[in-house]
Amino acid sequence: MLTRKQHELLRFIQTRLDETGISPSFEEMKDALDLKSKSGVHRLISALEERGFIRRLPNRARALEVLRRADEGGQTTAPAANSNVVPFARPEAAAPAPAADVIEIPLHGRIAAGVPIEALEDQAILPVPAALLGAGEHYALEVSGDSMIEAGILDGDFALVKRTEIANDGEIVVALVRGEEATLKYLRRENGMIRLDPANAAYEPQIYAADEIKVQGKLAGLLRRYFH
Amino acid sequence: MLTRKQHELLRFIQTRLDETGISPSFEEMKDALDLKSKSGVHRLISALEERGFIRRLPNRARALEVLRRADEGGQTTAPAANSNVVPFARPEAAAPAPAADVIEIPLHGRIAAGVPIEALEDQAILPVPAALLGAGEHYALEVSGDSMIEAGILDGDFALVKRTEIANDGEIVVALVRGEEATLKYLRRENGMIRLDPANAAYEPQIYAADEIKVQGKLAGLLRRYFH
DNA sequence: CTTAATTGTTCTCAGAATGTTCACAAGTGG
DNA sequence: CCACTTGTGAACATTCTGAGAACAATTAAG
């Protein structure tokens, strides 16, 4: 149904939409596919549209919409966005071939440790029941500190985080502060500012300018281990 | 589907409606987006309307309505009638060879529900990362109630329990009281009696004769799911 | 009813960002 | 060889964003 390049582009658009909610521009798609001209992207977009995988508004910037998803290899079939999702080709089992209902996600280190997440190399891999997660890309962090203790999140727990830059008020997010420090906190917006609320009366809410905070994911699950 | 600014505005409108129920005015949206002119807002609103994300009444003040949310899920996650359906049900029992580091344990139902655990047939199976558990036989229970909230165990969490009748003071155990009721509590012994301590100041510790209590297992792990 | 305040609408100017199209070249498979 | 896809480069067209101001519509107050 789709050529290699078309499929690659469709998958890029999907994840971009899932994670940021903002359509990529032709320029961005060009870079993502490692092309040097936008016209190639234009042809691929036209092909995808012709085949009914995406919809678009002509002459409008960043106005793409995915109608049929390319199947996420290895991931849970995304029930997510569109109700008229038609699961597409199921690629032959992704390389690591985990059990059907288990997803393997990278463990990126500890959070609230003063280090941006991206900087950490991931070595450990944590298998997680698929039922615990929704669609999308996830990763795990070990929680450090007791700032979220009243939300039932304890020191040493493993937070399962869905990678996204989108979050609603009141959700627990991984927030990167001034590109330096990653924390797990309740997110709340107040007239242009962003407030990070801990769940511990001993800590104070912190207020930042919107451009000081980058949301890197939202809390999707939690694992805890009691060692006896 | 949306440009950065369109997305930003849509999200602002959403949270404003969620939190106050009142549409923002153009002036307020202008400030929220850090603009100095309302005309920009007007164009963004038109774009959002054209793309079907909002609806509005022309020439009416604060008459916005969000049709499609900016969120990834987009759709208003179907209310899904039964709130206490265990989402782990897996029809095919055809053991699909779990990955090496995954253990499959039975899900026995809810605890603190007034029913002895043994009585429940187990249908659902929960795959769990082996790293979370030690040696021994394990099973899972869905936690009901808030009596262990101060131990970071919330209603709806899944407790991973190691089957054993031996437990030390201070450990969290599944205790069967008079053969009738199973509860998750801190175990403590006091001169021949057994005390079950909740982790919630609103509940009282309960004291029983030693032969009224049977330990059915000790808490070995915890899973939680956040649905967004 | 008149006035004032609030709010929404439209227009113009300008630069940046983005999408569209065409011509040409190269690779692939039947 | 042909049909088709892919890649490149550049010119071109349109949209997007931001600002400022004038004006219209609606609402609240006197």
Short mmCIF file of C-alpha atoms (C1' of nucleotides) in Angstrom, two decimals:
data_model
loop_
_atom_site.label_atom_id
_atom_site.label_comp_id
_atom_site.label_asym_id
_atom_site.label_seq_id
_atom_site.Cartn_x
_atom_site.Cartn_y
_atom_site.Cartn_z
CA MET A 1 0.00 0.00 0.00
CA LEU A 2 2.70 2.41 0.93
CA THR A 3 6.22 2.76 -0.24
CA ARG A 4 9.02 2.79 2.25
CA LYS A 5 9.34 6.55 2.20
CA GLN A 6 5.64 7.15 2.45
CA HIS A 7 5.43 4.89 5.44
CA GLU A 8 8.37 6.57 7.07
CA LEU A 9 6.83 9.97 6.61
CA LEU A 10 3.46 8.86 7.90
CA ARG A 11 5.03 7.50 11.03
CA PHE A 12 6.93 10.71 11.56
CA ILE A 13 3.79 12.78 11.25
CA GLN A 14 1.96 10.52 13.66
CA THR A 15 4.44 10.69 16.47
CA ARG A 16 4.88 14.37 15.96
CA LEU A 17 1.16 14.84 16.32
CA ASP A 18 0.95 12.55 19.29
CA GLU A 19 3.76 14.20 21.12
CA THR A 20 3.35 17.87 20.36
CA GLY A 21 -0.09 18.21 18.85
CA ILE A 22 1.43 20.45 16.21
CA SER A 23 1.79 19.37 12.61
CA PRO A 24 5.29 19.36 11.25
CA SER A 25 6.09 21.81 8.47
CA PHE A 26 7.42 20.71 5.13
CA GLU A 27 10.81 21.93 6.17
CA GLU A 28 10.75 19.77 9.28
CA MET A 29 9.59 16.74 7.37
CA LYS A 30 12.29 17.30 4.85
CA ASP A 31 14.89 17.18 7.61
CA ALA A 32 13.28 14.20 9.29
CA LEU A 33 13.49 12.22 6.06
CA ASP A 34 16.96 13.51 5.44
CA LEU A 35 16.08 15.16 2.19
CA LYS A 36 17.46 18.34 0.78
CA SER A 37 14.41 19.57 -1.01
CA LYS A 38 10.84 20.12 0.08
CA SER A 39 9.41 19.07 -3.22
CA GLY A 40 10.02 15.43 -2.38
CA VAL A 41 8.00 15.85 0.75
CA HIS A 42 5.27 17.44 -1.27
CA ARG A 43 4.97 14.41 -3.47
CA LEU A 44 4.93 12.06 -0.53
CA ILE A 45 2.24 14.10 1.18
CA SER A 46 0.16 14.03 -1.98
CA ALA A 47 0.55 10.28 -2.20
CA LEU A 48 -0.50 9.80 1.41
CA GLU A 49 -3.48 12.02 0.88
CA GLU A 50 -4.47 10.22 -2.29
CA ARG A 51 -4.35 6.92 -0.45
CA GLY A 52 -6.50 8.22 2.35
CA PHE A 53 -3.95 8.11 5.13
CA ILE A 54 -3.93 11.79 5.84
CA ARG A 55 -6.11 14.78 5.25
CA ARG A 56 -4.95 18.29 4.76
CA LEU A 57 -6.01 21.81 4.04
CA PRO A 58 -4.28 23.00 0.89
CA ASN A 59 -2.19 26.10 1.20
CA ARG A 60 -2.48 26.02 4.93
CA ALA A 61 0.54 25.77 7.14
CA ARG A 62 0.87 22.74 9.35
CA ALA A 63 -2.60 21.53 8.58
CA LEU A 64 -2.14 17.79 8.47
CA GLU A 65 -4.37 15.20 10.05
CA VAL A 66 -3.81 11.48 10.21
CA LEU A 67 -6.83 9.42 9.19
CA ARG A 68 -5.32 5.95 9.12
CA ARG A 69 -2.40 5.18 11.31
CA ALA A 70 0.59 3.22 10.25
CA ASP A 71 0.89 0.54 12.86
CA GLU A 72 3.32 1.29 15.59
CA GLY A 73 5.76 -1.54 15.49
CA GLY A 74 5.88 -3.36 18.82
CA GLN A 75 3.72 -0.82 20.57
CA THR A 76 0.16 -1.27 21.65
CA THR A 77 -2.18 -0.68 18.85
CA ALA A 78 -3.05 2.90 19.39
CA PRO A 79 -6.67 3.27 20.33
CA ALA A 80 -5.97 6.93 20.66
CA ALA A 81 -7.11 9.78 18.60
CA ASN A 82 -9.45 9.01 15.78
CA SER A 83 -12.42 6.80 16.19
CA ASN A 84 -12.13 5.70 12.61
CA VAL A 85 -8.71 4.32 13.06
CA VAL A 86 -8.07 1.41 10.79
CA PRO A 87 -5.12 -0.60 11.91
CA PHE A 88 -2.85 -0.79 8.98
CA ALA A 89 -0.19 -3.25 8.07
CA ARG A 90 1.22 -5.12 11.01
CA PRO A 91 4.92 -5.20 10.36
CA GLU A 92 6.58 -8.45 11.17
CA ALA A 93 7.29 -8.43 14.88
CA ALA A 94 9.72 -5.75 15.84
CA ALA A 95 13.15 -7.06 16.52
CA PRO A 96 13.09 -7.59 20.30
CA ALA A 97 9.77 -9.47 20.07
CA PRO A 98 8.48 -9.07 23.61
CA ALA A 99 5.49 -10.99 24.85
CA ALA A 100 2.29 -9.82 23.28
CA ASP A 101 1.07 -7.85 26.27
CA VAL A 102 4.35 -6.53 27.50
CA ILE A 103 6.10 -3.38 26.42
CA GLU A 104 9.73 -2.75 27.01
CA ILE A 105 10.60 0.78 27.88
CA PRO A 106 13.94 2.40 28.61
CA LEU A 107 14.85 3.36 32.13
CA HIS A 108 16.40 6.80 31.94
CA GLY A 109 17.64 7.28 35.45
CA ARG A 110 16.44 9.18 38.44
CA ILE A 111 14.28 12.23 38.37
CA ALA A 112 14.60 15.29 40.56
CA ALA A 113 18.30 14.60 40.51
CA GLY A 114 19.22 17.84 38.87
CA VAL A 115 19.99 16.37 35.50
CA PRO A 116 18.09 16.76 32.27
CA ILE A 117 16.66 13.47 31.23
CA GLU A 118 17.87 13.58 27.67
CA ALA A 119 21.44 13.74 28.87
CA LEU A 120 21.32 10.32 30.44
CA GLU A 121 22.19 7.32 28.39
CA ASP A 122 19.69 4.61 28.88
CA GLN A 123 21.08 1.27 29.67
CA ALA A 124 18.42 -0.53 31.61
CA ILE A 125 15.22 -1.71 30.06
CA LEU A 126 12.07 -2.29 32.00
CA PRO A 127 9.34 -4.58 30.76
CA VAL A 128 5.92 -3.25 31.62
CA PRO A 129 2.46 -4.74 31.21
CA ALA A 130 0.91 -3.17 28.16
CA ALA A 131 -2.33 -2.72 30.05
CA LEU A 132 -0.65 -0.17 32.23
CA LEU A 133 0.15 2.15 29.37
CA GLY A 134 -1.77 3.71 26.58
CA ALA A 135 -0.55 4.55 23.13
CA GLY A 136 2.60 6.46 22.54
CA GLU A 137 6.21 6.32 23.49
CA HIS A 138 7.05 5.77 27.12
CA TYR A 139 10.05 5.73 29.36
CA ALA A 140 10.71 5.11 33.01
CA LEU A 141 12.33 7.15 35.74
CA GLU A 142 13.21 6.30 39.26
CA VAL A 143 11.68 8.80 41.63
CA SER A 144 14.00 10.56 44.00
CA GLY A 145 12.78 12.52 46.98
CA ASP A 146 9.49 12.83 48.76
CA SER A 147 7.98 15.87 47.12
CA MET A 148 5.07 13.88 45.67
CA ILE A 149 4.44 11.74 48.70
CA GLU A 150 0.87 12.89 49.19
CA ALA A 151 0.06 11.70 45.70
CA GLY A 152 1.21 8.24 46.69
CA ILE A 153 4.52 8.55 44.86
CA LEU A 154 7.38 7.55 47.07
CA ASP A 155 11.13 7.74 46.89
CA GLY A 156 12.44 4.84 44.86
CA ASP A 157 9.24 4.26 42.90
CA PHE A 158 9.47 3.92 39.17
CA ALA A 159 7.46 6.47 37.24
CA LEU A 160 6.23 5.37 33.83
CA VAL A 161 6.11 8.44 31.67
CA LYS A 162 4.50 9.01 28.34
CA ARG A 163 6.65 11.18 26.14
CA THR A 164 4.68 14.25 25.19
CA GLU A 165 4.90 17.99 25.37
CA ILE A 166 1.21 18.35 25.94
CA ALA A 167 -0.34 18.28 29.35
CA ASN A 168 -3.42 19.62 30.98
CA ASP A 169 -3.69 21.46 34.23
CA GLY A 170 -3.74 19.14 37.18
CA GLU A 171 -1.79 16.37 35.52
CA ILE A 172 1.46 15.07 36.88
CA VAL A 173 4.25 15.82 34.47
CA VAL A 174 7.95 15.54 34.02
CA ALA A 175 9.03 19.15 33.71
CA LEU A 176 12.43 20.34 32.65
CA VAL A 177 13.21 23.59 34.43
CA ARG A 178 15.45 26.04 32.57
CA GLY A 179 16.95 23.16 30.67
CA GLU A 180 18.69 22.05 33.80
CA GLU A 181 16.58 20.13 36.19
CA ALA A 182 13.85 17.61 35.65
CA THR A 183 11.11 17.24 38.21
CA LEU A 184 7.93 15.35 38.68
CA LYS A 185 5.15 17.71 39.72
CA TYR A 186 1.56 18.69 39.27
CA LEU A 187 1.28 21.11 36.38
CA ARG A 188 -0.87 24.20 36.61
CA ARG A 189 -1.04 27.35 34.58
CA GLU A 190 -1.78 30.76 35.96
CA ASN A 191 -2.09 33.84 33.77
CA GLY A 192 0.79 33.10 31.53
CA MET A 193 2.93 31.56 34.22
CA ILE A 194 3.44 27.90 34.99
CA ARG A 195 3.16 26.59 38.48
CA LEU A 196 4.66 23.29 39.58
CA ASP A 197 2.88 21.95 42.62
CA PRO A 198 4.45 19.33 44.81
CA ALA A 199 2.24 16.92 46.72
CA ASN A 200 3.84 17.53 50.06
CA ALA A 201 2.84 20.26 52.46
CA ALA A 202 6.48 20.72 53.38
CA TYR A 203 7.33 21.98 49.91
CA GLU A 204 6.32 25.18 48.22
CA PRO A 205 4.76 25.46 44.79
CA GLN A 206 7.18 26.93 42.30
CA ILE A 207 6.19 29.49 39.70
CA TYR A 208 8.05 29.97 36.45
CA ALA A 209 7.70 31.86 33.24
CA ALA A 210 6.21 29.72 30.52
CA ASP A 211 9.45 29.60 28.58
CA GLU A 212 11.41 28.30 31.51
CA ILE A 213 9.50 25.05 31.59
CA LYS A 214 9.44 22.29 29.09
CA VAL A 215 7.08 19.40 29.58
CA GLN A 216 8.84 16.19 28.67
CA GLY A 217 6.11 13.76 29.49
CA LYS A 218 3.16 12.97 31.64
CA LEU A 219 2.82 10.35 34.29
CA ALA A 220 1.15 7.25 32.93
CA GLY A 221 1.91 4.60 35.51
CA LEU A 222 3.83 3.68 38.59
CA LEU A 223 5.78 0.67 39.77
CA ARG A 224 6.94 0.05 43.29
CA ARG A 225 8.99 -2.69 44.79
CA TYR A 226 8.93 -3.78 48.40
CA PHE A 227 11.99 -5.73 49.34
CA HIS A 228 11.66 -8.02 52.23
CA MET B 1 -3.19 19.96 12.15
CA LEU B 2 -2.38 23.13 14.00
CA THR B 3 0.39 25.64 14.07
CA ARG B 4 2.15 26.37 17.31
CA LYS B 5 0.16 29.51 18.01
CA GLN B 6 -3.15 27.94 17.12
CA HIS B 7 -2.39 25.06 19.41
CA GLU B 8 -1.36 27.36 22.19
CA LEU B 9 -4.53 29.37 21.92
CA LEU B 10 -6.75 26.31 21.78
CA ARG B 11 -5.20 24.95 24.91
CA PHE B 12 -5.66 28.25 26.66
CA ILE B 13 -9.32 28.32 25.74
CA GLN B 14 -9.76 24.75 26.89
CA THR B 15 -8.32 25.18 30.33
CA ARG B 16 -10.11 28.46 30.75
CA LEU B 17 -13.40 26.77 29.99
CA ASP B 18 -12.54 23.81 32.16
CA GLU B 19 -11.64 25.93 35.11
CA THR B 20 -14.03 28.84 35.01
CA GLY B 21 -16.67 27.79 32.51
CA ILE B 22 -16.43 31.26 30.98
CA SER B 23 -14.95 31.92 27.57
CA PRO B 24 -11.99 34.24 27.55
CA SER B 25 -12.40 37.56 25.75
CA PHE B 26 -10.19 38.57 22.87
CA GLU B 27 -8.37 40.90 25.18
CA GLU B 28 -7.61 38.09 27.61
CA MET B 29 -6.48 35.79 24.85
CA LYS B 30 -4.27 38.54 23.52
CA ASP B 31 -2.58 38.80 26.89
CA ALA B 32 -2.36 35.07 27.32
CA LEU B 33 -0.51 34.77 24.04
CA ASP B 34 1.57 37.78 24.85
CA LEU B 35 0.35 39.76 21.89
CA LYS B 36 -0.20 43.47 21.63
CA SER B 37 -3.07 43.45 19.23
CA LYS B 38 -6.34 41.60 19.13
CA SER B 39 -6.32 41.18 15.41
CA GLY B 40 -3.87 38.34 15.70
CA VAL B 41 -6.23 36.57 18.04
CA HIS B 42 -9.01 37.08 15.58
CA ARG B 43 -7.10 35.34 12.86
CA LEU B 44 -6.17 32.46 15.11
CA ILE B 45 -9.76 32.04 16.17
CA SER B 46 -10.82 31.97 12.54
CA ALA B 47 -8.22 29.33 11.78
CA LEU B 48 -9.37 27.18 14.68
CA GLU B 49 -12.94 27.54 13.57
CA GLU B 50 -12.08 26.64 10.00
CA ARG B 51 -10.34 23.52 11.20
CA GLY B 52 -13.28 22.45 13.28
CA PHE B 53 -11.72 22.78 16.67
CA ILE B 54 -14.02 25.44 18.01
CA ARG B 55 -17.42 26.88 17.31
CA ARG B 56 -18.52 30.40 17.97
CA LEU B 57 -21.30 32.89 17.71
CA PRO B 58 -20.23 35.87 15.64
CA ASN B 59 -20.48 39.22 17.30
CA ARG B 60 -21.17 37.64 20.62
CA ALA B 61 -18.86 38.22 23.51
CA ARG B 62 -17.19 35.22 25.08
CA ALA B 63 -19.14 32.77 22.98
CA LEU B 64 -16.57 30.08 22.27
CA GLU B 65 -17.06 26.38 22.41
CA VAL B 66 -14.40 23.71 22.05
CA LEU B 67 -15.40 20.91 19.71
CA ARG B 68 -12.16 19.01 19.45
CA ARG B 69 -9.67 19.13 22.23
CA ALA B 70 -6.03 19.80 21.59
CA ASP B 71 -5.06 16.71 23.48
CA GLU B 72 -3.49 13.78 21.85
CA GLY B 73 -6.45 11.56 22.64
CA GLY B 74 -8.47 14.32 21.18
CA GLN B 75 -11.67 12.52 21.85
CA THR B 76 -13.27 12.85 25.23
CA THR B 77 -12.17 9.49 26.44
CA ALA B 78 -15.34 7.51 26.33
CA PRO B 79 -16.84 7.43 29.81
CA ALA B 80 -16.68 3.65 29.62
CA ALA B 81 -19.54 2.67 31.84
CA ASN B 82 -18.22 0.26 34.40
CA SER B 83 -15.68 2.02 36.49
CA ASN B 84 -14.42 -1.03 38.24
CA VAL B 85 -13.78 -3.17 35.27
CA VAL B 86 -10.37 -4.63 35.56
CA PRO B 87 -8.63 -3.65 32.39
CA PHE B 88 -6.28 -6.54 32.39
CA ALA B 89 -8.67 -9.16 31.20
CA ARG B 90 -7.07 -11.22 28.51
CA PRO B 91 -9.26 -13.56 26.56
CA GLU B 92 -6.65 -15.77 24.98
CA ALA B 93 -5.15 -17.90 27.70
CA ALA B 94 -2.96 -19.41 25.04
CA ALA B 95 0.28 -18.78 26.86
CA PRO B 96 2.27 -16.70 24.39
CA ALA B 97 5.63 -17.44 25.91
CA PRO B 98 6.41 -14.46 28.09
CA ALA B 99 9.72 -12.72 27.72
CA ALA B 100 12.45 -14.02 29.93
CA ASP B 101 12.23 -11.23 32.43
CA VAL B 102 8.51 -11.17 32.79
CA ILE B 103 6.43 -13.17 35.22
CA GLU B 104 2.75 -13.75 34.77
CA ILE B 105 0.74 -13.71 37.93
CA PRO B 106 -2.98 -14.19 38.50
CA LEU B 107 -5.17 -11.28 39.41
CA HIS B 108 -7.44 -12.42 42.21
CA GLY B 109 -9.79 -9.51 42.54
CA ARG B 110 -10.18 -6.66 44.93
CA ILE B 111 -8.97 -6.61 48.44
CA ALA B 112 -10.76 -5.12 51.43
CA ALA B 113 -13.94 -6.11 49.73
CA GLY B 114 -15.08 -8.41 52.45
CA VAL B 115 -14.41 -11.59 50.57
CA PRO B 116 -11.76 -14.17 51.26
CA ILE B 117 -9.30 -14.19 48.47
CA GLU B 118 -9.31 -17.92 47.91
CA ALA B 119 -12.97 -17.78 46.99
CA LEU B 120 -12.41 -15.73 43.90
CA GLU B 121 -11.75 -17.44 40.67
CA ASP B 122 -8.92 -15.87 38.85
CA GLN B 123 -9.48 -15.07 35.27
CA ALA B 124 -7.20 -12.17 34.52
CA ILE B 125 -3.50 -12.52 34.28
CA LEU B 126 -1.07 -9.74 34.80
CA PRO B 127 2.41 -9.79 33.35
CA VAL B 128 4.90 -8.21 35.71
CA PRO B 129 8.56 -7.40 35.30
CA ALA B 130 10.54 -10.03 37.12
CA ALA B 131 12.75 -7.34 38.59
CA LEU B 132 9.83 -6.20 40.67
CA LEU B 133 9.38 -9.49 42.44
CA GLY B 134 11.60 -11.83 44.35
CA ALA B 135 11.41 -15.57 44.49
CA GLY B 136 8.22 -17.36 45.34
CA GLU B 137 4.64 -17.48 44.17
CA HIS B 138 2.86 -14.23 43.68
CA TYR B 139 -0.57 -12.94 42.91
CA ALA B 140 -2.15 -9.56 42.36
CA LEU B 141 -5.03 -7.76 44.01
CA GLU B 142 -6.74 -4.53 43.18
CA VAL B 143 -6.73 -2.26 46.17
CA SER B 144 -10.05 -0.91 47.34
CA GLY B 145 -10.38 1.94 49.80
CA ASP B 146 -8.01 4.46 51.24
CA SER B 147 -6.93 2.82 54.46
CA MET B 148 -3.29 2.59 53.34
CA ILE B 149 -3.09 5.96 51.71
CA GLU B 150 -0.29 7.24 53.90
CA ALA B 151 1.84 4.34 52.75
CA GLY B 152 1.39 5.53 49.19
CA ILE B 153 -1.12 2.82 48.36
CA LEU B 154 -4.15 4.29 46.69
CA ASP B 155 -7.56 3.06 45.76
CA GLY B 156 -7.36 1.24 42.43
CA ASP B 157 -3.70 0.35 42.71
CA PHE B 158 -2.65 -3.21 42.05
CA ALA B 159 -0.88 -4.88 44.92
CA LEU B 160 1.59 -7.60 44.01
CA VAL B 161 1.59 -10.07 46.83
CA LYS B 162 3.96 -12.88 47.63
CA ARG B 163 2.13 -15.91 48.89
CA THR B 164 3.38 -16.74 52.38
CA GLU B 165 2.06 -17.22 55.87
CA ILE B 166 5.11 -15.77 57.50
CA ALA B 167 5.58 -12.08 58.01
CA ASN B 168 7.59 -9.84 60.23
CA ASP B 169 6.37 -6.99 62.31
CA GLY B 170 6.08 -3.81 60.33
CA GLU B 171 5.51 -5.50 57.00
CA ILE B 172 2.47 -4.91 54.89
CA VAL B 173 0.48 -8.11 54.62
CA VAL B 174 -2.70 -9.52 53.22
CA ALA B 175 -4.50 -10.69 56.33
CA LEU B 176 -7.59 -12.85 56.37
CA VAL B 177 -9.68 -11.91 59.40
CA ARG B 178 -11.75 -14.71 60.92
CA GLY B 179 -11.81 -16.46 57.61
CA GLU B 180 -14.08 -13.76 56.27
CA GLU B 181 -12.42 -10.63 55.24
CA ALA B 182 -9.11 -9.95 53.56
CA THR B 183 -7.34 -6.70 54.20
CA LEU B 184 -4.08 -5.06 53.38
CA LYS B 185 -2.49 -3.69 56.54
CA TYR B 186 0.68 -3.26 58.50
CA LEU B 187 1.23 -6.30 60.69
CA ARG B 188 2.29 -5.93 64.28
CA ARG B 189 2.29 -8.35 67.21
CA GLU B 190 1.69 -7.35 70.80
CA ASN B 191 1.85 -9.85 73.66
CA GLY B 192 0.10 -12.69 71.99
CA MET B 193 -2.30 -10.50 70.06
CA ILE B 194 -2.08 -9.31 66.46
CA ARG B 195 -2.60 -5.72 65.53
CA LEU B 196 -3.45 -4.58 62.03
CA ASP B 197 -2.45 -0.98 61.47
CA PRO B 198 -3.89 1.07 58.67
CA ALA B 199 -1.84 3.87 57.17
CA ASN B 200 -4.51 6.48 57.51
CA ALA B 201 -5.08 8.62 60.56
CA ALA B 202 -8.80 8.38 59.99
CA TYR B 203 -8.83 4.65 60.69
CA GLU B 204 -8.20 2.82 63.96
CA PRO B 205 -5.77 -0.02 64.42
CA GLN B 206 -7.56 -3.31 64.98
CA ILE B 207 -6.48 -5.90 67.49
CA TYR B 208 -7.25 -9.58 67.16
CA ALA B 209 -6.40 -12.83 68.84
CA ALA B 210 -3.61 -14.66 67.07
CA ASP B 211 -5.92 -17.39 65.82
CA GLU B 212 -8.33 -14.96 64.24
CA ILE B 213 -5.79 -13.82 61.68
CA LYS B 214 -4.24 -15.72 58.86
CA VAL B 215 -1.51 -14.11 56.85
CA GLN B 216 -1.99 -14.92 53.21
CA GLY B 217 0.88 -13.01 51.77
CA LYS B 218 3.10 -10.02 52.03
CA LEU B 219 3.24 -7.01 49.82
CA ALA B 220 6.02 -7.32 47.27
CA GLY B 221 5.20 -4.70 44.69
CA LEU B 222 2.72 -2.17 43.45
CA LEU B 223 1.38 -1.10 40.08
CA ARG B 224 -0.58 2.00 39.39
CA ARG B 225 -2.14 3.31 36.28
CA TYR B 226 -2.90 6.92 35.48
CA PHE B 227 -5.40 7.33 32.71
CA HIS B 228 -5.37 10.54 30.87
"C1'" DC C 1 -33.10 57.12 26.17
"C1'" DT C 2 -28.26 58.41 26.43
"C1'" DT C 3 -23.77 57.40 27.69
"C1'" DA C 4 -19.96 54.76 28.74
"C1'" DA C 5 -17.53 50.47 28.95
"C1'" DT C 6 -16.63 46.20 27.10
"C1'" DT C 7 -15.94 43.35 23.41
"C1'" DG C 8 -15.62 41.90 18.67
"C1'" DT C 9 -14.49 43.15 13.55
"C1'" DT C 10 -11.87 44.90 9.87
"C1'" DC C 11 -8.07 47.05 7.48
"C1'" DT C 12 -3.37 48.08 6.30
"C1'" DC C 13 1.66 47.41 6.50
"C1'" DA C 14 5.57 44.40 6.74
"C1'" DG C 15 8.55 40.59 7.51
"C1'" DA C 16 8.97 35.73 8.43
"C1'" DA C 17 7.42 31.21 7.65
"C1'" DT C 18 5.49 27.93 4.80
"C1'" DG C 19 3.54 25.62 0.76
"C1'" DT C 20 3.54 24.98 -4.55
"C1'" DT C 21 5.34 24.16 -8.83
"C1'" DC C 22 8.58 23.20 -12.50
"C1'" DA C 23 12.61 21.35 -14.71
"C1'" DC C 24 16.15 18.06 -14.60
"C1'" DA C 25 18.64 13.83 -13.06
"C1'" DA C 26 18.97 9.24 -11.24
"C1'" DG C 27 17.50 4.73 -9.67
"C1'" DT C 28 14.25 0.55 -9.88
"C1'" DG C 29 11.64 -3.12 -11.65
"C1'" DG C 30 8.94 -5.21 -15.34
"C1'" DC D 1 12.72 0.68 -23.12
"C1'" DC D 2 8.93 2.24 -20.24
"C1'" DA D 3 6.47 3.52 -16.04
"C1'" DC D 4 7.26 4.87 -11.73
"C1'" DT D 5 9.40 6.57 -7.66
"C1'" DT D 6 12.94 9.30 -5.62
"C1'" DG D 7 16.15 13.26 -5.16
"C1'" DT D 8 17.70 18.18 -6.06
"C1'" DG D 9 17.39 23.09 -6.69
"C1'" DA D 10 15.21 27.23 -7.34
"C1'" DA D 11 11.64 30.51 -8.26
"C1'" DC D 12 7.25 31.76 -6.84
"C1'" DA D 13 2.81 32.22 -4.29
"C1'" DT D 14 0.39 32.22 -0.19
"C1'" DT D 15 -0.20 32.05 4.50
"C1'" DC D 16 1.11 33.24 9.20
"C1'" DT D 17 2.26 36.38 12.62
"C1'" DG D 18 2.52 40.87 14.77
"C1'" DA D 19 1.34 45.79 15.26
"C1'" DG D 20 -1.73 49.66 15.39
"C1'" DA D 21 -5.84 51.96 14.59
"C1'" DA D 22 -10.51 52.82 13.45
"C1'" DC D 23 -15.05 51.15 13.77
"C1'" DA D 24 -19.24 48.24 14.94
"C1'" DA D 25 -22.00 45.57 18.13
"C1'" DT D 26 -23.42 44.40 22.68
"C1'" DT D 27 -24.02 45.22 27.41
"C1'" DA D 28 -24.30 47.84 31.69
"C1'" DA D 29 -25.16 52.16 34.00
"C1'" DG D 30 -27.27 56.54 34.75
#
